[in-house]
Short mmCIF file of C-alpha atoms and ligand atoms in Angstrom, two decimals:
data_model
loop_
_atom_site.label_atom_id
_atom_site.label_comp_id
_atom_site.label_asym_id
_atom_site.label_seq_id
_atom_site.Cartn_x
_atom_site.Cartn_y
_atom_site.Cartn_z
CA UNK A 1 -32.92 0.84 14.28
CA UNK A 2 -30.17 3.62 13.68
CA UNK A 3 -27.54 2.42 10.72
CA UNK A 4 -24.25 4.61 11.40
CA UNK A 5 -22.35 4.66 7.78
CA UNK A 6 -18.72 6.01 9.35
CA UNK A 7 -16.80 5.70 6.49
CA UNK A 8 -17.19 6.35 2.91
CA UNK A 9 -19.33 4.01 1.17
CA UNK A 10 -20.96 4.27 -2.25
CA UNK A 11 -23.34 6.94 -2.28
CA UNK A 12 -26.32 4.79 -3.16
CA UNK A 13 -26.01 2.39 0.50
CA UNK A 14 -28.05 5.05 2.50
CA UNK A 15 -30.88 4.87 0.11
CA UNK A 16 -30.21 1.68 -0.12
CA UNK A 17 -30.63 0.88 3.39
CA UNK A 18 -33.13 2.96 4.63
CA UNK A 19 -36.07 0.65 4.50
CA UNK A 20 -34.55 -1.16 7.63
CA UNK A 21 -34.79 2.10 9.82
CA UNK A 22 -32.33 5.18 10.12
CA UNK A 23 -29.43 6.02 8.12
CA UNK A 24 -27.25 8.57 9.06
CA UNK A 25 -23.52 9.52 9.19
CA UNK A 26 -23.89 11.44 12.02
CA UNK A 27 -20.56 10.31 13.83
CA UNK A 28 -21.58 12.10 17.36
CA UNK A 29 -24.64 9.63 17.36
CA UNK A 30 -22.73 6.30 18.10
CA UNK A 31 -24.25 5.92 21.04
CA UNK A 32 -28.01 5.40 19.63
CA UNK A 33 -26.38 3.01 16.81
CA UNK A 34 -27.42 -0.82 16.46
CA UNK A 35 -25.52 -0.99 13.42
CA UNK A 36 -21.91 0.77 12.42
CA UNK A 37 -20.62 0.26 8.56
CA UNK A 38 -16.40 0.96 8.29
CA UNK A 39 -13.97 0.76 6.04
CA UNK A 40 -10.69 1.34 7.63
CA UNK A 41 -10.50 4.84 8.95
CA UNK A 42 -12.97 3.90 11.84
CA UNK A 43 -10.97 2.51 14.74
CA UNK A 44 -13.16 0.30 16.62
CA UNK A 45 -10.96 0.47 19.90
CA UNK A 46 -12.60 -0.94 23.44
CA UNK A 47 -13.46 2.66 24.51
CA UNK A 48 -15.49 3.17 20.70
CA UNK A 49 -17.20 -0.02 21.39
CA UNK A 50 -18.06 1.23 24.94
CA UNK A 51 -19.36 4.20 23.96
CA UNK A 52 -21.80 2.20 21.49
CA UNK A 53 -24.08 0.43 24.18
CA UNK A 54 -26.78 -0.19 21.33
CA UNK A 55 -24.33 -1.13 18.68
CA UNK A 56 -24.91 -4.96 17.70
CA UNK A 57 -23.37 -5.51 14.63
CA UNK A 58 -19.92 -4.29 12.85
CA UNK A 59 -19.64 -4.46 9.48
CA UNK A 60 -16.12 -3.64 7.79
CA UNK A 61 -16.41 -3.38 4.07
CA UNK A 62 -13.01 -4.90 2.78
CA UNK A 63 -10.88 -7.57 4.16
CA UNK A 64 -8.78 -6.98 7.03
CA UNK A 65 -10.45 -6.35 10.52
CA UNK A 66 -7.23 -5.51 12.09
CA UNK A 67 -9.02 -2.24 12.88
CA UNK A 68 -11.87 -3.50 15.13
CA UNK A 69 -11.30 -4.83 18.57
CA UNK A 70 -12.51 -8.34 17.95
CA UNK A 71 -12.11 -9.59 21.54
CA UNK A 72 -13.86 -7.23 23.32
CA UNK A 73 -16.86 -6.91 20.37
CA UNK A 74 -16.63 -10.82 20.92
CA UNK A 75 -17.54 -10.15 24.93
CA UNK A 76 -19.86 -7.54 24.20
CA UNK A 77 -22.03 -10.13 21.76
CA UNK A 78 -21.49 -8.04 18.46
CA UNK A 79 -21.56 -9.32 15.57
CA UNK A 80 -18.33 -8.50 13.78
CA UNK A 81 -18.46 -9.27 10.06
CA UNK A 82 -16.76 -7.95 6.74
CA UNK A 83 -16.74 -8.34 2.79
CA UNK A 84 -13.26 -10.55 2.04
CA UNK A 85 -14.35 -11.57 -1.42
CA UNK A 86 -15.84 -8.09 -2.83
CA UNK A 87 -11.99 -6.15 -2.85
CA UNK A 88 -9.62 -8.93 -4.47
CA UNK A 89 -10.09 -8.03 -7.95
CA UNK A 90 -9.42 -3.72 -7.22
CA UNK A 91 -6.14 -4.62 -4.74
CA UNK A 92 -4.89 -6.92 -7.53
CA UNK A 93 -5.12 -4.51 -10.32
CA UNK A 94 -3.51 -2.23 -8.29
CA UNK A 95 -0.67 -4.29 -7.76
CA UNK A 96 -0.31 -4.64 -11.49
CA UNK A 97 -0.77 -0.75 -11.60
CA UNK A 98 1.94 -0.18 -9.45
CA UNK A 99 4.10 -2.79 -10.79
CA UNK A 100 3.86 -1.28 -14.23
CA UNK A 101 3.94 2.46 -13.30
CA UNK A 102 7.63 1.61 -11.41
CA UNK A 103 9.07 -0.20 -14.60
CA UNK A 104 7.86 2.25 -17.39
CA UNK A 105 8.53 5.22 -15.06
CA UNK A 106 5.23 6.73 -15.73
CA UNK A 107 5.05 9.17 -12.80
CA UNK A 108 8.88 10.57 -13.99
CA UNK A 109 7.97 10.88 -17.51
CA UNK A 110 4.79 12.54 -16.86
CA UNK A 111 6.38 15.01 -14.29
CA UNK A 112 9.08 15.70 -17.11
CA UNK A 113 7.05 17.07 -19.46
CA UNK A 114 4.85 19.01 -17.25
CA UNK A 115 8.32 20.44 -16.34
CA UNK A 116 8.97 20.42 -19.89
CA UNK A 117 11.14 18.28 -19.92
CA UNK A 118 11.96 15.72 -22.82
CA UNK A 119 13.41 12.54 -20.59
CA UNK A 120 13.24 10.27 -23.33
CA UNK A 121 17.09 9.42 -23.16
CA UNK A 122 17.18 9.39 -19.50
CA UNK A 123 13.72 6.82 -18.85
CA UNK A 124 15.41 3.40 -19.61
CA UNK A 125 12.22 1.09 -19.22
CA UNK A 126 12.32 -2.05 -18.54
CA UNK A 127 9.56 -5.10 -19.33
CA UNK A 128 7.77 -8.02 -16.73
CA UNK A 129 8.12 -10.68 -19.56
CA UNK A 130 9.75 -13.64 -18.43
CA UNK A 131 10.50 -11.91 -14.87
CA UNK A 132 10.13 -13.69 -11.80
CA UNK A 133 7.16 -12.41 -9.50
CA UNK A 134 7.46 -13.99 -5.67
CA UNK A 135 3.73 -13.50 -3.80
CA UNK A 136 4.64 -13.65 -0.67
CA UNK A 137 0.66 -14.88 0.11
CA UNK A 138 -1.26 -16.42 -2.52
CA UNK A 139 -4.96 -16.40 -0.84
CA UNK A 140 -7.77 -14.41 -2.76
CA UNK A 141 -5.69 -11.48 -3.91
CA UNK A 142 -2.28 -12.87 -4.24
CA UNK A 143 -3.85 -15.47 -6.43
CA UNK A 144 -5.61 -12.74 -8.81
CA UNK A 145 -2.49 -11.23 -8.84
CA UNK A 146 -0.89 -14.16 -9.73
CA UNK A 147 -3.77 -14.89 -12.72
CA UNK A 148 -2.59 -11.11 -14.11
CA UNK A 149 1.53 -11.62 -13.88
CA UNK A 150 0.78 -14.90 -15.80
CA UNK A 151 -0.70 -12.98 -18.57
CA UNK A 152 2.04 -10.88 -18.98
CA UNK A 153 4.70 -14.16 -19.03
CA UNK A 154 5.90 -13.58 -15.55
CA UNK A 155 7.23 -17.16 -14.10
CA UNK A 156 5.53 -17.05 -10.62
CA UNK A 157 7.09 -18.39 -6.65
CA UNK A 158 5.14 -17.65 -4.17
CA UNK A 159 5.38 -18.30 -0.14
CA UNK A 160 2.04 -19.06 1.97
CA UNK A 161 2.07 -20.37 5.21
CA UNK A 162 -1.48 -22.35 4.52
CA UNK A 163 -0.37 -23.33 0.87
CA UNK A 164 1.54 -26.34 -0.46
CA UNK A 165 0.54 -26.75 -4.11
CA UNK A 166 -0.92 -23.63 -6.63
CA UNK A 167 -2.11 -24.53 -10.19
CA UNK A 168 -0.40 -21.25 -11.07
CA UNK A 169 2.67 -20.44 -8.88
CA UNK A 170 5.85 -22.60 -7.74
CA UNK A 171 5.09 -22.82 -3.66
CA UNK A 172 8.71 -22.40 -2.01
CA UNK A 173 9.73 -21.51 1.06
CA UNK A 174 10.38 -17.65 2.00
CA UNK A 175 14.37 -17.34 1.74
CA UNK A 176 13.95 -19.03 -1.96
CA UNK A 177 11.13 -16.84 -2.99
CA UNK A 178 13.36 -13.72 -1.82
CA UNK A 179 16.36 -15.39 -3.94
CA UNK A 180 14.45 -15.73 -7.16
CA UNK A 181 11.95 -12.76 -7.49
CA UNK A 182 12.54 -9.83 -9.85
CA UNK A 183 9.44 -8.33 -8.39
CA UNK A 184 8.27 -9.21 -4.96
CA UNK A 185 4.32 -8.10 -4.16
CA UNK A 186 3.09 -8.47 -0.69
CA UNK A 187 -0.46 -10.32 -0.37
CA UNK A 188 -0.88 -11.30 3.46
CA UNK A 189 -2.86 -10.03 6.45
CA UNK A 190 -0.93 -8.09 9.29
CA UNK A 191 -0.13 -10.67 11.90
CA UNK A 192 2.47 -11.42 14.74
CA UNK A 193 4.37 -13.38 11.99
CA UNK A 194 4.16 -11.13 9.39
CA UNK A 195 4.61 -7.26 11.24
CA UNK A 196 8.22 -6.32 9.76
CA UNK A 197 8.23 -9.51 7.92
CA UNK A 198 10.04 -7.25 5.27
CA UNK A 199 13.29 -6.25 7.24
CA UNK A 200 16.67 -5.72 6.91
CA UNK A 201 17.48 -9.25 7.25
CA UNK A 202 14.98 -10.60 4.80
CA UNK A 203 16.03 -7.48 2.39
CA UNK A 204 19.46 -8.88 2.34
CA UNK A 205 17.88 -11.97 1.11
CA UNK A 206 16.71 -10.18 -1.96
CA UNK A 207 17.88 -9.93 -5.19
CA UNK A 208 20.18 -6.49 -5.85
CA UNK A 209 17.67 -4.34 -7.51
CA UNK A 210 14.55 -6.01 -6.51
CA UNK A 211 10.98 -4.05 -6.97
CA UNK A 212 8.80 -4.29 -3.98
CA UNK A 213 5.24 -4.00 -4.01
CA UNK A 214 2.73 -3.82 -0.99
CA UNK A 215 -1.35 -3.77 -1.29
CA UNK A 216 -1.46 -5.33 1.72
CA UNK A 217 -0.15 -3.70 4.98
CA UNK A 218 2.18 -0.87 5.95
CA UNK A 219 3.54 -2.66 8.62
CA UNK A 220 4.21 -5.78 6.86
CA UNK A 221 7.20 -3.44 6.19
CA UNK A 222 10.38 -2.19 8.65
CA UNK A 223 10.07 1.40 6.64
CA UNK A 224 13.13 2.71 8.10
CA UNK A 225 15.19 -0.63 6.74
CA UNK A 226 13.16 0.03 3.59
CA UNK A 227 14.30 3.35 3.03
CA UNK A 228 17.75 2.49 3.73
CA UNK A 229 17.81 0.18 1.15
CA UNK A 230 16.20 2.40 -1.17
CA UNK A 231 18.92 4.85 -0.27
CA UNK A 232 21.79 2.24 -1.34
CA UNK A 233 20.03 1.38 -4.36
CA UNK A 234 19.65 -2.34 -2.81
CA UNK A 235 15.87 -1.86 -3.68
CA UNK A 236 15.19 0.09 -7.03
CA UNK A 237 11.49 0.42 -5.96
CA UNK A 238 9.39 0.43 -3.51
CA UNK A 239 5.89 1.30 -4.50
CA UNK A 240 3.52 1.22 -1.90
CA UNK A 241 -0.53 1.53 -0.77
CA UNK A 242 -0.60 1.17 2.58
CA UNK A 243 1.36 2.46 5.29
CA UNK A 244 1.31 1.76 8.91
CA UNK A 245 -0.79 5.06 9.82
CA UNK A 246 -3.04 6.50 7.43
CA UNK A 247 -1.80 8.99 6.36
CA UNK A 248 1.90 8.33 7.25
CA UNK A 249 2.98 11.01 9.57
CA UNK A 250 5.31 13.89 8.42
CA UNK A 251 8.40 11.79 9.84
CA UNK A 252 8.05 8.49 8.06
CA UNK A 253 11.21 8.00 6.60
CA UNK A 254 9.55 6.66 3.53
CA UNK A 255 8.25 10.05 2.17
CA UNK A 256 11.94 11.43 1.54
CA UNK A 257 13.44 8.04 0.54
CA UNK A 258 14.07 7.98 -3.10
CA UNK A 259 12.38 5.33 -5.77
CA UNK A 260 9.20 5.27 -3.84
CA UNK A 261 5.86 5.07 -5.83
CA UNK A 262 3.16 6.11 -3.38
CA UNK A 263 -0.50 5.99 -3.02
CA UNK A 264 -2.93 6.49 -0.29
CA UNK A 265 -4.57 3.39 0.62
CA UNK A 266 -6.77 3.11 -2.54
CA UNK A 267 -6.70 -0.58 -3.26
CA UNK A 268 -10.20 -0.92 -2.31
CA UNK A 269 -11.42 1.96 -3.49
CA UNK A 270 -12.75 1.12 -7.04
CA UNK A 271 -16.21 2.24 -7.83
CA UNK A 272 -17.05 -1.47 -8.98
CA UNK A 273 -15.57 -2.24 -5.36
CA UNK A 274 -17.88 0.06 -3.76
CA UNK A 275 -20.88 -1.36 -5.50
CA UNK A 276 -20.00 -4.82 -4.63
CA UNK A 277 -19.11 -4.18 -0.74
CA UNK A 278 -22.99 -2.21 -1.11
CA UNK A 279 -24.11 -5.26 -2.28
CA UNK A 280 -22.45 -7.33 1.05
CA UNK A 281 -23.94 -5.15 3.12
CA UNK A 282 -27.49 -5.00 2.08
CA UNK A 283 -26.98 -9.10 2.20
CA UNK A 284 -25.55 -8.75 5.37
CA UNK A 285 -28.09 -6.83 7.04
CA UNK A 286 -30.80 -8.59 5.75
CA UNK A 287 -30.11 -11.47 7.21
CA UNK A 288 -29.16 -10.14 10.24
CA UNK A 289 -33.15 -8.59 10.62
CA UNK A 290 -34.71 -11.54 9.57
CA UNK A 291 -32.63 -13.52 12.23
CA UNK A 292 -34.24 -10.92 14.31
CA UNK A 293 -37.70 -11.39 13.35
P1 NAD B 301 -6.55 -14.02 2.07
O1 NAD B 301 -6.84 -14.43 3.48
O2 NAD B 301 -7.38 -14.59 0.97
O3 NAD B 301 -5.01 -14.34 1.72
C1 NAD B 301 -3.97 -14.05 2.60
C2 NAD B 301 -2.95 -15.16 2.47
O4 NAD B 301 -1.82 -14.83 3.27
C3 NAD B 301 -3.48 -16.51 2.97
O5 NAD B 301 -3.39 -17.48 1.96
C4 NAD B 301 -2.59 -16.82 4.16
O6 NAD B 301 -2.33 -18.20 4.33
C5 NAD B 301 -1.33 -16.05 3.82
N1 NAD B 301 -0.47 -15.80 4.98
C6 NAD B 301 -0.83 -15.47 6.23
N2 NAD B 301 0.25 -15.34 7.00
C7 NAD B 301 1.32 -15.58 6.22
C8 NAD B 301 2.72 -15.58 6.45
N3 NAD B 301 3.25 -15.34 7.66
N4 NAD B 301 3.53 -15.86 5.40
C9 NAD B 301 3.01 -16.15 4.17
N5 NAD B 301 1.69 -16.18 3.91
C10 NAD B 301 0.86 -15.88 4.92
O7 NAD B 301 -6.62 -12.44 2.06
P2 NAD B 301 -6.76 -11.49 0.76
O8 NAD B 301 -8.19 -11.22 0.49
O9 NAD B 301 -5.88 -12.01 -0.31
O10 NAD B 301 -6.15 -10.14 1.37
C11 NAD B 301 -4.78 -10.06 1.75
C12 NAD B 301 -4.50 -8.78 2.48
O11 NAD B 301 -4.62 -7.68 1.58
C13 NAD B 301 -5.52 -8.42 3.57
O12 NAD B 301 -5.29 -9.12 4.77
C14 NAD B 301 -5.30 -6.94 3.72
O13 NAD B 301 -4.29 -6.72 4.67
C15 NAD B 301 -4.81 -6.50 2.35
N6 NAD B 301 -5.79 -5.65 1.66
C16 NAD B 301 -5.39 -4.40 1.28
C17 NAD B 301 -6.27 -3.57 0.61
C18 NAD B 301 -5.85 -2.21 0.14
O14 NAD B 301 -6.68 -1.31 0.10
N7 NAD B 301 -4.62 -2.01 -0.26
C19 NAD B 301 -7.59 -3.99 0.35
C20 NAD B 301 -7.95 -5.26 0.72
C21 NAD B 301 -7.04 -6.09 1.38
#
């Protein structure tokens, strides 16, 4: 059995897995592979699945699968699987990260001084205490997220299609949750109903000065209606992980908007993640050979 490792993984899983056969990351040898490990980079389109005629099993470590053609790996009999509860922890701190890093200007002050430049008059901070957050999604992540803003005395509203009730957050509808929030951190999969979800019509909805945080998808997010309202000052921040191309091309008109916060798809990307999706995986395959047996 070859195990194709296409993405980057900790650098223990090929050790790690080699007692089930063949390890390699040897992209050009798809074609021989009964097993492919991605993260997100790997696009498993139709035409990569059809050049895989061995491949029986997909394994994604991290959440969203919005990168593998389920339909057609459905048709073809592969197994399609992934590691949902490994990453929630990582994307939530994150959030907090880039939450704090907006407020306290950290990336300005830093850049000042290695400018040398004394900004102390000119960085007015400002504090999460007894701020409104709104999740919009409070599943794993949103609700870890949710655990953190509490401990720092944020009031939390949050809007889930699949929730009605949260021990820790006021459930409201969206157009209330985008009334209330000081801070507004996005926590849901990309969907039909939730592609653009962030527009210019829902931005309207928000509070002058909002702070808008996304872990979860880039296109959750209009960018072009975000960085128009970053440009009016309607949104004082917009710090982002994901984008909808990775990286964002040249032209997104996020990259010259001003008030961004930016980082490139990290969320994941912990080195306690990394252990824990290893961990998944080894699980996962496992199984998968002994059902073989
Ligand atoms: P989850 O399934 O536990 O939670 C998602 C929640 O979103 C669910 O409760 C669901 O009901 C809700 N939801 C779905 N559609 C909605 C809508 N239209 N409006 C409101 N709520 C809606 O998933 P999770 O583990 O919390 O992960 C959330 C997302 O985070 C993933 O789908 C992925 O896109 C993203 N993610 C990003 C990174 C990163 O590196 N930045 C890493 C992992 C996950």
């Amino acid at each position: 059995m070859l195990i194709l490792i296409s993405d980057a993984f900790d650098p223990s899983l090929p050790d790690r897995l080699s007692s089930f056969g063949e390890v390699t990351d040897d992209k050009s040898r798809l074609a021989e592979a009964e097993i492919v490990l991605i993260r997100s980079k790997t696009k498993c389109t139709r035409e990569y699945l059809d050049s895989a005629p061995k491949l029986k099993m997909i394994i994604r470590g991290g959440v969203g699968l919005d990168n593998v053609d389920r339909d057609h790996a459905g048709q073809r009999g592969i197994i399609v699987d992934n590691t949902p509860e490994a990453s929630s922890v990582a994307v939530a701190e994150l959030a907090m990260a880039l939450m704090l890093a907006s407020i306290n200007h950290v990336v300005a002050g830093h850049n000042g001084m290695v400018q040398g430049k004394w900004l102390k008059k000119e960085l007015k901070r400002s504090e999460l205490y007894r701020k409104t957050l709104g999740l919009i999604g409070i599943g794993r992540i949103g609700g870890e997220v949710a655990v953190r803003a509490r401990a720092f005395g944020m009031e939390i509203v949050a809007h889930d299609t699949q929730v009605d009730s949260s021990p820790i957050a006021e459930i409201l509808p969206l157009d209330q949750v985008l009334a209330r929030a000081d801070y507004i951190s996005l926590h849901t999969p990309l969907t039909d109903q939730t592609r653009q979800m962030i527009n210019a019509d829902t931005i309207a909805k928000m509070k002058q000065g909002v702070i808008v945080v996304n872990t979860a998808r880039g296109g959750c997010v209009d960018e072009a209606a975000m960085a128009r309202a970053l440009e009016a000052g309607r949104v004082r921040c917009y710090a982002t992980d994901v984008w909808t191309s990775d990286p964002p091309p040249a032209d997104c008109p996020l990259l010259g908007a001003p008030n961004m916060l930016m980082a490139p798809h990290i969320g994941a990307s912990s080195k306690e993640n990394l252990l824990r999706i290893g961990d998944l995986v080894v699980e996962k395959i496992t199984n998968y050979v002994n059902k073989r047996k």
